[in-house]
Coordinates of C-alpha atoms in Angstrom, one line a residue:
S100 CA 61.6 66.5 73.2
D101 CA 61.7 63.2 71.4
R102 CA 64.1 64.4 69.1
L103 CA 66.6 65.1 72.1
W104 CA 66.7 61.8 72.9
R105 CA 66.6 60.0 69.2
D106 CA 69.4 62.3 67.8
P107 CA 71.8 63.8 70.3
Q108 CA 73.9 65.2 67.6
W109 CA 70.6 67.7 66.4
L110 CA 71.1 68.6 69.9
L111 CA 75.1 69.4 69.8
S112 CA 74.4 70.9 66.2
S113 CA 71.2 73.1 67.0
I114 CA 71.9 73.9 70.8
I115 CA 74.7 73.4 72.8
S116 CA 77.3 74.6 70.0
P117 CA 75.8 78.1 69.6
L118 CA 75.5 78.1 73.1
M119 CA 79.1 77.7 74.0
A120 CA 80.1 80.2 71.3
S121 CA 77.9 82.8 72.6
F122 CA 79.0 82.7 76.3
G123 CA 82.6 82.4 74.8
I124 CA 82.4 85.6 72.8
V125 CA 80.7 87.3 75.8
S126 CA 83.2 86.7 78.0
L127 CA 86.1 87.6 75.9
I128 CA 84.7 91.0 75.1
R129 CA 83.6 91.8 78.5
A130 CA 87.3 90.5 79.3
A131 CA 89.0 92.5 76.6
L132 CA 86.9 95.9 78.1
Q133 CA 88.0 95.4 81.5
V134 CA 91.3 94.7 81.0
Y135 CA 91.6 97.7 78.3
S136 CA 90.3 100.0 81.4
V137 CA 92.8 98.5 84.0
S138 CA 95.5 98.5 82.0
S139 CA 95.1 102.4 80.9
S140 CA 96.2 105.1 83.4
K141 CA 93.0 106.3 86.1
V142 CA 93.2 109.8 86.5
I143 CA 91.6 110.6 89.9
T144 CA 90.3 114.3 90.7
T145 CA 91.3 115.5 94.1
A146 CA 89.3 118.1 96.3
T147 CA 91.5 120.8 94.7
G148 CA 89.9 120.0 91.2
R149 CA 93.0 119.1 90.2
K150 CA 93.5 115.8 87.8
V151 CA 95.8 113.4 89.6
S152 CA 96.9 110.9 86.7
V153 CA 98.4 107.2 88.5
A154 CA 99.6 104.8 86.2
A155 CA 97.8 100.9 86.7
S156 CA 101.4 99.7 87.7
S157 CA 101.6 102.3 91.1
G158 CA 101.6 101.4 94.4
S159 CA 97.4 100.8 94.6
N160 CA 96.3 97.3 94.1
H161 CA 93.2 98.0 92.9
A162 CA 94.3 97.2 89.2
S163 CA 95.7 93.2 90.5
K164 CA 92.0 93.0 91.3
K165 CA 90.3 93.8 88.5
I166 CA 91.4 91.8 86.1
P167 CA 89.1 89.6 85.0
I168 CA 91.0 86.0 85.0
I169 CA 87.6 84.0 85.4
Q170 CA 85.8 85.5 82.6
I171 CA 88.8 84.8 80.4
L172 CA 89.2 81.0 81.3
L173 CA 85.2 80.6 80.9
G174 CA 85.4 81.9 77.5
G175 CA 88.1 80.0 76.2
L176 CA 87.0 77.3 77.6
S177 CA 83.5 78.0 76.0
M178 CA 85.1 78.9 72.6
A179 CA 87.4 75.6 72.7
V180 CA 84.1 72.9 73.1
Y181 CA 82.1 75.2 70.4
L182 CA 85.0 74.4 67.9
Y183 CA 85.3 70.7 69.1
L184 CA 81.9 70.4 68.5
R185 CA 82.1 72.0 65.3
R186 CA 84.9 69.9 64.0
V187 CA 82.8 66.6 65.2
I188 CA 79.8 67.5 63.5
L189 CA 81.5 68.4 60.3
L190 CA 83.9 65.2 60.5
K191 CA 80.4 63.2 60.5
G192 CA 79.5 64.5 57.0
P193 CA 76.8 64.8 55.2
N194 CA 75.9 61.2 55.3
S195 CA 74.5 62.1 59.0
S196 CA 70.7 61.2 58.9
S197 CA 70.8 65.1 61.1
P198 CA 71.5 68.5 60.0
T199 CA 75.0 69.8 59.9
L200 CA 75.3 73.2 61.5
S201 CA 75.6 75.5 58.8
I202 CA 77.2 79.1 59.0
S203 CA 74.4 80.9 58.6
N204 CA 72.4 78.9 61.4
S205 CA 76.0 79.8 63.5
I206 CA 75.4 83.3 63.1
I207 CA 71.8 83.1 63.8
Y208 CA 71.9 81.4 67.4
M209 CA 75.0 82.9 68.4
T210 CA 73.2 86.2 67.9
A211 CA 70.4 85.4 69.3
L212 CA 72.2 83.1 72.5
A213 CA 74.7 86.6 72.9
V214 CA 71.7 88.6 73.6
L215 CA 69.8 86.4 76.2
I216 CA 72.8 85.5 77.7
Q217 CA 73.6 89.3 78.3
S218 CA 70.2 90.1 79.5
I219 CA 70.5 87.2 82.2
Y220 CA 74.2 88.4 83.5
N221 CA 72.5 92.6 83.6
T222 CA 69.6 91.1 85.0
F223 CA 71.2 89.1 87.9
F224 CA 74.1 89.5 88.4
Q225 CA 74.8 93.4 87.2
K226 CA 72.0 94.0 89.6
T227 CA 73.6 92.2 92.7
S228 CA 77.0 94.1 91.9
N229 CA 75.5 97.0 91.9
S230 CA 73.3 97.0 94.9
A231 CA 76.2 95.4 96.8
S232 CA 78.3 98.9 95.5
K233 CA 75.6 101.3 97.1
T234 CA 75.9 99.7 100.0
T235 CA 79.4 100.1 100.0
S236 CA 79.4 103.5 99.3
N237 CA 76.3 104.5 101.6
S238 CA 77.9 102.8 104.5
K239 CA 80.8 105.0 104.0
G240 CA 79.1 108.4 104.1
S241 CA 76.4 110.4 101.4
K242 CA 79.0 112.7 100.5
N243 CA 82.2 111.4 99.1
I244 CA 85.5 113.8 99.5
S245 CA 87.4 113.1 96.6
N246 CA 84.8 114.8 93.8
G247 CA 83.1 111.4 93.4
Q248 CA 86.1 109.5 93.4
E249 CA 85.6 106.0 96.1
N250 CA 88.9 104.7 95.4
Q251 CA 91.2 107.5 97.2
L252 CA 94.9 107.8 97.5
T253 CA 96.4 106.8 100.1
E254 CA 98.6 109.6 102.1
E255 CA 101.8 108.7 100.3
E256 CA 100.7 108.1 97.3
Y257 CA 98.8 111.5 97.3
F258 CA 102.0 113.5 98.4
T259 CA 103.6 111.4 95.6
Q260 CA 101.7 112.3 92.5
S261 CA 101.0 115.8 94.2
L262 CA 104.4 117.2 95.2
I263 CA 107.7 114.7 95.4
N264 CA 106.9 113.4 91.4
N265 CA 106.0 116.9 90.2
S266 CA 107.7 118.5 87.1
N267 CA 108.1 121.6 88.6
T268 CA 109.3 121.1 91.7
S269 CA 111.8 124.0 91.6
Q270 CA 108.5 126.7 91.6
I271 CA 106.4 124.9 94.3
T272 CA 106.1 127.6 96.8
H273 CA 105.4 127.4 100.5
M274 CA 101.5 128.0 99.9
D275 CA 101.3 125.3 97.3
V276 CA 102.3 122.7 100.0
L277 CA 100.1 124.4 102.5
Y278 CA 96.9 124.2 99.9
C279 CA 97.9 120.3 99.2
V280 CA 98.0 119.1 102.9
A281 CA 94.8 120.6 103.7
S282 CA 93.7 119.2 100.8
C283 CA 94.7 115.6 101.5
P284 CA 91.9 112.7 101.4
E285 CA 92.7 111.5 104.5
L286 CA 92.3 114.9 106.1
L287 CA 89.1 115.5 104.6
K288 CA 87.7 112.4 105.6
G289 CA 88.1 113.1 109.1
T290 CA 86.7 116.8 108.7
Q291 CA 83.6 115.2 107.2
D292 CA 83.0 113.0 109.6
F293 CA 83.7 115.5 112.1
L294 CA 80.6 117.5 109.9
N295 CA 78.7 114.7 110.3
N296 CA 78.8 114.1 114.0
V297 CA 78.2 117.8 114.3
Q298 CA 74.9 118.1 112.0
E299 CA 73.5 114.7 114.5
Q300 CA 74.4 117.0 117.6
M301 CA 72.1 120.2 116.2
N302 CA 69.5 117.8 115.0
K303 CA 69.2 116.3 118.6
K304 CA 69.4 120.1 119.9
K305 CA 66.2 120.9 117.7
Q306 CA 64.7 118.2 118.6
L307 CA 65.0 118.9 122.2
L308 CA 64.1 122.7 121.8
L309 CA 60.9 121.7 119.8
R310 CA 60.1 119.6 122.4
K311 CA 60.7 121.4 125.2
Q312 CA 58.7 124.4 123.5
H313 CA 55.8 122.2 123.4
M314 CA 55.9 120.9 126.9
S315 CA 55.8 124.2 128.3
S316 CA 53.1 125.5 126.1
T317 CA 50.9 122.4 126.9
T318 CA 51.7 121.7 130.8
G319 CA 49.2 124.7 131.8
A320 CA 46.2 123.5 129.9
A321 CA 46.9 119.8 131.1
S322 CA 46.7 120.9 134.8
E323 CA 43.4 122.4 134.3
K324 CA 41.9 119.9 132.2
N325 CA 43.1 116.7 134.4
P326 CA 43.1 118.0 138.1
Q327 CA 44.9 115.8 140.7
P328 CA 42.4 113.7 143.0
N329 CA 42.1 114.6 146.6
A330 CA 41.9 111.0 147.7
T331 CA 43.4 107.7 146.9
F332 CA 41.5 104.4 146.4
Q333 CA 42.2 102.0 149.7
L334 CA 42.2 98.4 149.1
D335 CA 39.7 96.4 152.0
E336 CA 42.0 94.6 154.1
S337 CA 38.8 93.2 156.4
G338 CA 39.5 89.5 155.2
W339 CA 37.5 87.3 152.8
A340 CA 34.1 87.4 153.0
D341 CA 33.5 83.7 152.5
D342 CA 35.3 83.2 156.3
D343 CA 32.4 84.9 158.7
D344 CA 29.5 83.5 156.4
D345 CA 31.0 79.8 156.9
D346 CA 31.9 80.1 160.8
D347 CA 29.3 77.8 161.5
D348 CA 29.9 75.1 159.5
A349 CA 33.4 75.0 160.6
N350 CA 33.3 71.7 162.6
S351 CA 34.0 70.1 159.2
K352 CA 37.0 68.0 158.2
E353 CA 36.7 69.1 154.8
Q354 CA 36.5 73.2 155.1
N355 CA 39.1 73.3 158.1
E356 CA 41.5 72.1 155.0
E357 CA 39.9 74.5 152.9
Q358 CA 40.6 77.0 155.0
H359 CA 44.1 76.2 155.7
Q360 CA 44.8 76.1 151.8
R361 CA 43.4 79.6 151.2
A362 CA 45.6 80.2 153.9
M363 CA 48.9 78.7 152.3
K364 CA 47.7 80.6 149.0
L365 CA 47.5 83.8 150.3
K366 CA 50.7 83.7 151.7
I367 CA 52.5 82.6 148.6
L368 CA 50.8 85.8 147.0
E369 CA 51.9 88.2 149.6
E370 CA 55.6 87.0 149.3
E371 CA 55.5 87.0 145.7
K372 CA 54.0 90.3 145.8
K373 CA 56.8 91.4 147.7
I374 CA 59.1 90.0 145.9
E375 CA 57.8 91.8 142.8
Q376 CA 57.7 94.7 144.9
K377 CA 61.4 94.9 145.5
Q378 CA 62.1 94.5 141.5
M379 CA 60.1 97.1 140.4
A380 CA 61.6 99.1 143.4
A381 CA 65.0 98.6 141.8
L382 CA 63.8 98.8 137.6
L383 CA 62.9 102.6 138.8
V384 CA 66.3 103.0 140.6
N385 CA 67.7 102.1 137.3
K386 CA 65.3 104.2 135.2
T387 CA 65.5 106.8 137.5
N388 CA 69.2 106.8 137.5
N389 CA 69.0 106.8 133.6
N390 CA 66.9 109.5 133.4
K391 CA 69.1 112.0 135.0
K392 CA 71.8 110.9 132.8
D393 CA 69.7 111.1 129.6
D394 CA 68.6 114.3 131.2
S395 CA 72.3 115.9 132.2
S396 CA 73.2 114.9 128.7
E397 CA 70.3 116.7 127.2
E398 CA 70.9 119.8 129.4
Q399 CA 74.4 119.5 128.1
L400 CA 73.6 119.5 124.7
L401 CA 71.2 122.6 125.0
Q402 CA 73.8 124.9 126.3
T403 CA 76.2 124.0 123.5
K404 CA 76.2 126.9 121.1
F405 CA 76.5 126.5 117.6
E406 CA 76.4 129.3 114.7
E407 CA 73.8 128.1 112.9
L408 CA 71.5 127.7 115.7
D409 CA 72.1 130.3 118.3
E410 CA 71.7 133.8 117.3
G411 CA 74.9 135.9 118.2
V412 CA 77.9 132.6 118.5
L413 CA 81.0 133.3 116.4
G414 CA 81.8 130.3 114.3
Q415 CA 83.1 129.3 110.6
E416 CA 80.8 131.9 108.5
W417 CA 82.2 134.7 111.4
V418 CA 86.1 133.5 110.7
E419 CA 85.0 133.6 106.9
S420 CA 83.9 136.8 107.2
I421 CA 86.5 138.3 108.8
L422 CA 89.0 136.7 106.2
Q423 CA 87.1 138.2 103.4
S424 CA 87.6 141.8 104.5
L425 CA 91.7 141.1 105.0
N426 CA 91.3 140.1 101.4
V427 CA 92.3 136.7 101.7
W428 CA 89.2 134.8 101.1
P429 CA 87.7 133.1 99.5
K430 CA 90.6 134.1 96.8
P431 CA 93.6 132.3 97.8
I432 CA 96.9 134.4 99.2
Q433 CA 99.1 133.4 96.7
P434 CA 97.7 131.6 92.8
S435 CA 98.2 128.2 93.2
Q436 CA 97.4 125.1 91.4
F437 CA 96.4 123.1 94.7
F438 CA 93.8 125.6 95.9
P439 CA 90.5 124.0 95.5
T440 CA 88.1 125.3 92.0
E441 CA 85.1 127.7 93.4
D442 CA 82.6 125.1 92.7
L443 CA 84.5 122.6 95.2
L444 CA 84.8 125.4 97.2
T445 CA 80.9 126.2 97.8
G446 CA 79.6 122.4 97.0
N447 CA 82.2 120.5 99.7
P448 CA 81.5 121.4 103.0
A449 CA 84.8 119.4 103.7
V450 CA 86.9 121.0 101.4
R451 CA 85.6 124.4 102.5
R452 CA 86.3 123.8 106.8
N453 CA 90.0 122.7 105.6
M454 CA 90.6 126.0 103.6
C455 CA 89.1 128.0 105.8
M456 CA 90.9 126.7 108.9
L457 CA 94.1 126.7 107.2
V458 CA 94.1 130.2 106.1
A459 CA 92.6 131.4 109.4
R460 CA 95.4 129.6 110.7
L461 CA 98.0 131.3 108.6
H462 CA 96.1 135.2 109.8
S463 CA 95.8 133.6 113.6
Q464 CA 96.9 137.6 115.0
K465 CA 94.6 139.3 113.6
L466 CA 91.6 137.0 114.1
N467 CA 92.8 136.1 118.2
N468 CA 93.4 139.7 118.9
H469 CA 89.9 140.6 117.3
P470 CA 87.6 142.6 119.3
A471 CA 84.5 140.0 118.5
L472 CA 86.4 137.2 119.5
T473 CA 87.6 138.3 122.6
E474 CA 84.1 139.8 123.6
A475 CA 82.4 136.6 123.1
G476 CA 85.1 134.5 124.4
P477 CA 84.2 135.1 128.3
K478 CA 80.4 135.3 127.3
G479 CA 80.4 131.7 125.9
M480 CA 79.5 132.9 122.8
V481 CA 81.2 131.1 120.0
D482 CA 80.8 127.6 118.7
S483 CA 82.7 124.7 120.2
S484 CA 82.3 122.6 117.0
Y485 CA 84.3 125.0 115.1
F486 CA 87.5 126.2 117.4
S487 CA 87.6 122.8 119.2
H488 CA 87.7 121.5 115.4
S489 CA 90.4 123.7 114.3
V490 CA 92.8 122.3 117.0
Q491 CA 92.7 119.2 115.9
F492 CA 93.4 120.1 112.5
R493 CA 96.2 122.0 113.6
Q494 CA 97.5 118.6 115.3
R495 CA 96.4 116.5 112.3
F496 CA 98.1 118.9 109.8
G497 CA 101.1 118.8 111.3
A498 CA 101.7 115.4 111.6
L499 CA 101.2 115.0 108.2
M500 CA 103.7 117.6 107.6
E501 CA 106.3 116.4 109.1
A502 CA 105.8 112.7 109.4
V503 CA 104.7 112.0 105.7
L504 CA 105.5 114.7 103.3
L505 CA 109.0 115.7 104.6
R506 CA 110.1 112.3 105.3
L507 CA 109.1 111.9 101.5
A508 CA 111.0 114.8 100.3
L509 CA 113.8 113.8 102.4
T510 CA 113.7 110.0 101.4
H511 CA 113.7 111.2 97.7
K512 CA 116.5 113.8 98.5
N513 CA 114.7 116.4 96.8
Y514 CA 116.8 119.3 98.7
D515 CA 114.5 122.2 97.3
L516 CA 111.4 120.5 98.4
S517 CA 112.4 119.7 101.4
V518 CA 113.5 123.4 102.5
I519 CA 110.2 124.4 101.4
I520 CA 108.5 121.9 103.6
M521 CA 110.4 122.5 106.4
E522 CA 109.9 126.8 105.9
A523 CA 106.0 126.1 105.4
I524 CA 106.0 124.1 108.9
C525 CA 107.3 127.2 110.3
M526 CA 104.4 129.6 109.4
F527 CA 102.0 126.7 109.6
K528 CA 103.7 127.0 113.9
I529 CA 103.8 130.9 113.8
G530 CA 100.8 131.3 112.2
V531 CA 101.8 133.6 109.0
S532 CA 101.3 133.7 105.4
S533 CA 104.8 134.5 104.4
M534 CA 108.7 134.4 105.1
D535 CA 109.2 137.7 103.5
K536 CA 111.9 140.4 105.3
K537 CA 108.7 142.2 106.7
T538 CA 107.3 139.2 108.0
I539 CA 110.6 138.3 109.5
N540 CA 111.5 141.5 111.2
W541 CA 107.9 141.7 112.6
F542 CA 108.7 138.2 114.4
N543 CA 112.2 139.2 115.7
G544 CA 110.2 142.4 117.2
V545 CA 107.6 140.2 118.9
V546 CA 110.2 137.9 120.1
L547 CA 112.4 141.2 121.3
Q548 CA 109.5 142.8 123.2
T549 CA 109.0 139.3 125.1
Y550 CA 111.7 137.8 125.5
G551 CA 113.8 141.3 126.2
G552 CA 116.9 142.4 124.9
M553 CA 119.0 141.0 121.7
D554 CA 120.1 137.7 124.2
G555 CA 116.1 136.7 123.6
L556 CA 116.4 136.3 119.9
P557 CA 116.6 132.3 119.2
R558 CA 120.0 132.1 117.7
L559 CA 122.4 129.2 117.4
K560 CA 126.6 130.2 117.9
I561 CA 128.0 127.7 115.6
T562 CA 131.6 126.4 116.2
D563 CA 134.1 123.4 115.9
T564 CA 132.8 122.6 112.5
F565 CA 134.8 119.5 110.5
I566 CA 134.3 116.3 108.7
E567 CA 136.6 113.6 109.8
M568 CA 137.0 109.5 108.8
P569 CA 137.0 108.3 112.5
E570 CA 140.6 107.0 113.0
K571 CA 141.5 107.6 109.6
S572 CA 143.7 110.7 108.1
E573 CA 141.6 110.8 104.8
I574 CA 138.2 110.3 103.7
A575 CA 137.7 108.2 100.9
T576 CA 134.7 107.6 98.2
L577 CA 131.8 105.8 100.6
D578 CA 133.3 106.1 104.0
A579 CA 131.2 106.2 107.1
A580 CA 132.2 109.7 107.5
V581 CA 130.9 112.0 110.4
F582 CA 129.9 116.1 110.5
T583 CA 130.6 117.3 113.8
M584 CA 129.9 120.8 115.8
T585 CA 129.4 122.4 118.5
I586 CA 126.3 124.8 119.3
E587 CA 125.4 127.3 122.1
R588 CA 121.9 128.3 122.6
T589 CA 122.3 132.3 123.1
H590 CA 118.7 132.8 124.2
A591 CA 118.4 129.9 126.7
E592 CA 118.9 132.1 129.7
K593 CA 116.1 134.6 128.3
F594 CA 113.6 131.9 127.2
L595 CA 114.0 130.4 130.8
E596 CA 113.6 133.5 132.5
H597 CA 110.0 134.6 130.4
K598 CA 108.9 131.0 131.2
M599 CA 109.7 131.2 135.1
N600 CA 107.9 134.4 135.3
L601 CA 104.9 132.6 133.6
C602 CA 104.9 129.8 136.0
K603 CA 104.1 132.4 138.7
L604 CA 101.9 134.7 137.4
Q605 CA 99.7 131.7 136.1
N606 CA 100.5 129.7 139.2
L607 CA 101.6 126.7 137.4
D608 CA 104.5 124.0 138.6
P609 CA 107.0 124.9 136.7
R610 CA 107.9 121.1 136.0
M611 CA 105.4 120.8 134.2
V612 CA 105.2 123.7 131.5
L613 CA 109.0 123.2 131.3
A614 CA 108.5 119.2 130.6
S615 CA 106.4 120.5 127.4
Y616 CA 109.2 122.4 125.6
Q617 CA 110.8 121.5 122.3
E618 CA 112.5 123.3 120.0
V619 CA 113.2 121.2 116.6
W620 CA 116.7 122.5 113.9
W621 CA 117.0 120.6 111.4
V622 CA 121.0 119.7 109.7
L623 CA 121.2 119.2 106.1
V624 CA 124.6 118.3 104.4
R625 CA 125.3 118.5 100.9
A626 CA 128.0 117.9 98.8
S627 CA 129.4 120.3 95.8
C628 CA 131.8 119.2 93.4
S629 CA 131.9 120.3 89.4
G630 CA 128.5 121.7 88.9
T631 CA 126.6 119.4 90.5
T632 CA 125.1 119.5 94.1
T633 CA 124.1 116.3 96.1
L634 CA 121.9 116.4 99.1
L635 CA 123.9 113.3 101.5
T636 CA 121.9 113.7 104.7
A637 CA 119.5 115.7 106.7
F638 CA 118.4 114.8 110.1
P639 CA 116.5 116.9 113.1
F640 CA 117.9 117.5 116.5
I641 CA 115.5 118.6 119.0
V642 CA 116.1 120.6 122.3
R643 CA 113.9 119.9 125.1
N644 CA 115.6 121.0 127.9
I645 CA 115.2 125.2 127.6
A646 CA 118.2 125.7 130.3
Q647 CA 120.4 123.7 128.3
K648 CA 122.7 126.2 126.8
A649 CA 125.5 124.4 124.9
G650 CA 126.1 120.9 123.2
K651 CA 128.0 118.9 120.5
I652 CA 126.2 117.4 117.3
K653 CA 127.2 114.6 115.5
C654 CA 125.8 113.6 111.9
K655 CA 126.7 110.8 110.1
F656 CA 126.8 109.8 106.9
T657 CA 127.8 108.2 103.4
A658 CA 130.6 110.1 101.6
P659 CA 130.6 110.7 97.8
E660 CA 130.9 107.9 95.7
K661 CA 133.6 109.9 93.1
P662 CA 136.5 111.1 94.4
G663 CA 137.6 115.0 94.2
H664 CA 137.7 118.3 95.7
Y665 CA 134.2 118.7 97.6
K666 CA 132.5 121.7 99.2
F667 CA 130.6 120.7 101.7
I668 CA 127.7 122.9 102.2
V669 CA 125.9 122.7 105.7
D670 CA 122.1 124.3 106.5
I671 CA 120.8 124.8 110.0
K672 CA 117.3 125.2 109.7
S673 CA 114.8 125.8 112.5
Q674 CA 111.2 124.8 112.8
E675 CA 110.1 126.8 115.1
F676 CA 111.7 130.3 114.5
L677 CA 111.9 132.8 111.7
G678 CA 115.4 134.2 110.6
A679 CA 117.4 131.9 112.5
D680 CA 118.5 129.6 109.7
Q681 CA 122.0 129.7 108.9
T682 CA 124.4 128.0 106.1
F683 CA 128.4 127.9 105.9
E684 CA 130.4 125.6 103.7
L685 CA 133.3 123.1 104.2
E686 CA 136.0 122.2 101.7
Y687 CA 137.4 118.4 102.1
D688 CA 139.1 115.7 99.6
I689 CA 137.6 112.8 99.0
V690 CA 140.3 110.1 98.0
D691 CA 139.5 107.4 95.7
R692 CA 138.8 103.9 98.3
A693 CA 140.8 101.8 95.6
T694 CA 143.7 103.6 96.8
V695 CA 143.6 103.6 100.2
D696 CA 143.5 100.7 102.8
R697 CA 140.3 99.6 104.1
S698 CA 140.9 96.2 105.2
D699 CA 140.5 97.0 109.1
D700 CA 137.1 98.4 108.5
E701 CA 136.0 95.2 106.1
E702 CA 137.3 92.6 109.0
E703 CA 135.5 94.9 111.6
D704 CA 132.3 94.9 109.6
D705 CA 132.9 90.8 109.2
D706 CA 133.4 90.2 113.2
D707 CA 130.4 92.5 113.7
D708 CA 127.8 90.2 111.5
E709 CA 129.5 87.5 112.8
D710 CA 128.4 88.8 116.6
D711 CA 125.2 89.4 115.3
D712 CA 124.7 86.1 113.9
E713 CA 126.0 84.2 117.2
G714 CA 123.6 86.6 118.9
K715 CA 120.2 85.5 117.0
K716 CA 121.9 81.8 117.7
D717 CA 121.9 82.5 121.0
K718 CA 118.3 83.7 121.1

């Protein structure tokens, strides 16, 4: 310690300089390793066991958060200080009374201090970060969904990596799309949360059953050992004993005052006792009401049927056994890269539940008409936790297909994938596993039998089809063209008649039933020229009035950017019915925009922009 005060250079050369060098080296090495792990693409294994490569430059912002900027700055600063101190010591030279910092001493000090700093870091900082990460992972649930990956992909990232950017888009099948959606991380998370809640309800029911069994077995013995008394304890209301003993001395003034004070105290005590009794009565009423609520919820839970607890109840295990008898479970209907591996199917309950509900939906005709289910339904011997979840699953599944996946495919103008997704949506809604001729003929037969005759087949009669540039005689490149057609719903009358008959039979309000009706049809316009076909636009038109028989449809799109003779291919696809799709072609010449006068259009656009600007100023 004396030398530290007498010789500061020794302190710099022997302690501070090696310490700064060690800290700098450790920080830079750790930063370099972390930067390398971030810069390389990460591979995430999805719930299906399929590995998805996600580059660090993708939409996820995890990479930018992991770059150790602070470690790099601290390491660089420490090395700079070390080099500065080294330079100062060397410049002072051998004339100094203090020893200079030799290379061997530098190596020894740097190694020892590096080990010390690393040990301190691992003991305190790394332990804290590990405990924090464990707390975070526990808060998200003990069972992860993405096969050990906490940083899950978003819906759009998952679909983009799996389907949109797939190099074999032309080979993707309907089942690939359906399996991919069923293994979406967001959908799996919802299933896992639902299963956790069901497990909690089953545990509560087990405890209630055990408690009820214990109470019923001990009630008889307790009543024999502890008989109820016939008499109740009566309080003596005759008054205070000292009052009669002191009657002879009542003439004393002090005794009178004493009696008065006693009477006042008794009165106050009686009033306090009455208030306390009222408060106890109110508490007793609240407690009784709460007990009634608890009893009702407990009774409702006891009446809830679970396949794992109650004998003879039909649930997921029964559904899987029926699917297995149909040879569609647990093997996939068609070989698919998106179907989960056998280990995940058996080891991840959320994956198994989603795949089971998907396959069951595609074979709903055979499941819903099964004798065991039709017999168990009226008796209440079905697992509501499974069948109610299947309804929620179908709603969320359909929303992901239409609002996320189909929108992404259309945004990327991927015609082949968009058509596959539209047809997969139709398959999922109807409940069929394919779109071959056999399935379409079966569907048409059911429709003919239900709605009575060929007029009941859902079809669109399309007339008056043309493409034009409003108020122009020709269509130029990049014009805002309009496709127009007139449609006639040949099935409108039969559908309306059938719905009205159902309302009469079931005693329902027709307005409520007809208000929920919806038909979704898609119009896809492609342009083909010189062997190249491009998707120009796709838009849905929705029929909500079941009685509407005819209407005119207009679709705006931007004309091709190159002039030439084009063949415009128009596809009409149904999202509700099988066999109702149709395709037709229109041929038009697209002229070069530079050869026609479009100054009026530009002036109108400028006027519209000025009007918009003035409107914004007024606001």
